[in-house]
XYZ file of C-alpha atoms in Angstrom:
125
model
C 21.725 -0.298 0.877
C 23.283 -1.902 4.223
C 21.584 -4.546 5.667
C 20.247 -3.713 9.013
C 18.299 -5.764 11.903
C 15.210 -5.414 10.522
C 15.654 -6.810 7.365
C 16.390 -9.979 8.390
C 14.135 -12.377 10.398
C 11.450 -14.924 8.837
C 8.860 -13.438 6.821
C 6.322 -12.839 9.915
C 8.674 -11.184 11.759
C 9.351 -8.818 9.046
C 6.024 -8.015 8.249
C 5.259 -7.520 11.789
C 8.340 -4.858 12.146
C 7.197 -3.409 8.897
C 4.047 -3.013 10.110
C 5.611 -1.078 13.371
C 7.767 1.077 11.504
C 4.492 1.912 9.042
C 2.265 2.653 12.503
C 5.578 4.543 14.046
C 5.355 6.652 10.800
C 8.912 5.410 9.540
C 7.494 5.227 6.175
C 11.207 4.932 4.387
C 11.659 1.944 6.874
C 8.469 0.250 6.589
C 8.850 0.468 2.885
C 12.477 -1.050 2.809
C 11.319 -3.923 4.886
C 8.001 -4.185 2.633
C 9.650 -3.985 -0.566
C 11.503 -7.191 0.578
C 8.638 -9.119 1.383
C 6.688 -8.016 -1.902
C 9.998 -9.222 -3.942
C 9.765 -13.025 -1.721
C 6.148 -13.186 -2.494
C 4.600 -11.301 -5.344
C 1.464 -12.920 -5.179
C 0.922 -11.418 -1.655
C -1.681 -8.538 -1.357
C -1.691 -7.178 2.226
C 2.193 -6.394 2.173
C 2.368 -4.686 -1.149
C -0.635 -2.928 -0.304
C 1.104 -1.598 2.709
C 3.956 -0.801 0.645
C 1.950 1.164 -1.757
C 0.352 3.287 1.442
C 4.061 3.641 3.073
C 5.145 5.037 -0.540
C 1.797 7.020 -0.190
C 2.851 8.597 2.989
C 6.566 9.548 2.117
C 5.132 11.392 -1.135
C 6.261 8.435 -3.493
C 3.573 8.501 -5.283
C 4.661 7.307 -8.962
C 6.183 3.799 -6.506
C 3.314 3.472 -5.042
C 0.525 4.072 -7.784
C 2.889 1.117 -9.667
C 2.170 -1.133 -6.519
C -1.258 0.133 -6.565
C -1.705 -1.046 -10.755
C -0.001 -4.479 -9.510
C -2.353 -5.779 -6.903
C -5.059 -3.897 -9.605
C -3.780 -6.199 -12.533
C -3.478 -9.527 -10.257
C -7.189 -8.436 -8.417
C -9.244 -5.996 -10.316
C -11.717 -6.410 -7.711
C -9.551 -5.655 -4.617
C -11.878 -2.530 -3.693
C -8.780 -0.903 -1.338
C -6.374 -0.719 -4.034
C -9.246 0.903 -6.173
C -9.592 3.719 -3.422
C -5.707 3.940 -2.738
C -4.807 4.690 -6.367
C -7.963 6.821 -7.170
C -6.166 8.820 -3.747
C -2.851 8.400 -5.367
C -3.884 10.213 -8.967
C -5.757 12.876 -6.823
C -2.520 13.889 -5.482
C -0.584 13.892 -8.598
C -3.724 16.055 -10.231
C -4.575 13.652 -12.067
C -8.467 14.033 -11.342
C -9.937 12.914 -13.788
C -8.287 9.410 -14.029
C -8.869 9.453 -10.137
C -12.541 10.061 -10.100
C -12.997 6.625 -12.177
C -11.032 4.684 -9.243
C -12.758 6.187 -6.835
C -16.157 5.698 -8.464
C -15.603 2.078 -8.901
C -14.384 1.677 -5.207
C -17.309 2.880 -4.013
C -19.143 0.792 -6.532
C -17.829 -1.928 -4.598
C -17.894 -1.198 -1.699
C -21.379 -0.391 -1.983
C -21.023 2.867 0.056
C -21.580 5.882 -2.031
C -21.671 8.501 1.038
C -18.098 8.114 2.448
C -14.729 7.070 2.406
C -13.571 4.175 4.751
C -10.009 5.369 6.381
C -7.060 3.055 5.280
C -6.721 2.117 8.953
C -10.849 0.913 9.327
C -10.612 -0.894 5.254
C -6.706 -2.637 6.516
C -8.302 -3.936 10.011
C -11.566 -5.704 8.032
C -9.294 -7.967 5.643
């Protein structure tokens, strides 16, 4: 791949065009600039969690249940990531797999009625 404009930049500044690109619905874009970030700082959540929902979105879904099973292995607790890949398996048809994520997400969560939208669980963290 070319480097392009939004690639570069300090770390804030990407994640902040990333997270344009994501809300623009440039998922391919958003992803490019997230999987750079993710690769600079492995230990960060909220940019490979993005990542995994830009995969998500552009129907990447083996990339982004494997970013999903990362933040999962580092934070088995992280109740998003729970909900994201129990989402993820649904759409592969994987349902059975997917009802234990989503179980234990709402375990967590405490809220056994509904689903929290990525947008409402992203803005609380």
């Amino acid at each position: 791949m070319d480097d392009t404009y939004y690639e570069f930049g300090t770390p804030a500044d990407r994640w902040d065009r990333a997270q344009l690109f994501f809300e623009a619905k440039e998922y391919l874009t958003a992803a490019r600039i997230l999987g750079g970030l993710v690769r600079e700082m492995p230990e960060q959540v909220a940019p490979r969690l993005l990542l995994a929902r830009a995969y998500y979105h552009s129907a990447r879904l083996a990339k982004a249940e494997a970013e999903l099973r990362e933040v999962l292995e580092r934070d088995p607790v992280e109740d998003y990531a729970r909900l994201m890949l129990g989402r993820t398996l649904e759409r592969q048809g994987r349902h059975v797999e997917a009802a234990t994520h989503l179980r234990m997400a709402h375990a967590m969560t405490g809220d056994a009625g509904s689903e929290p939208s990525g947008q409402e669980r992203h803005n609380q963290g």
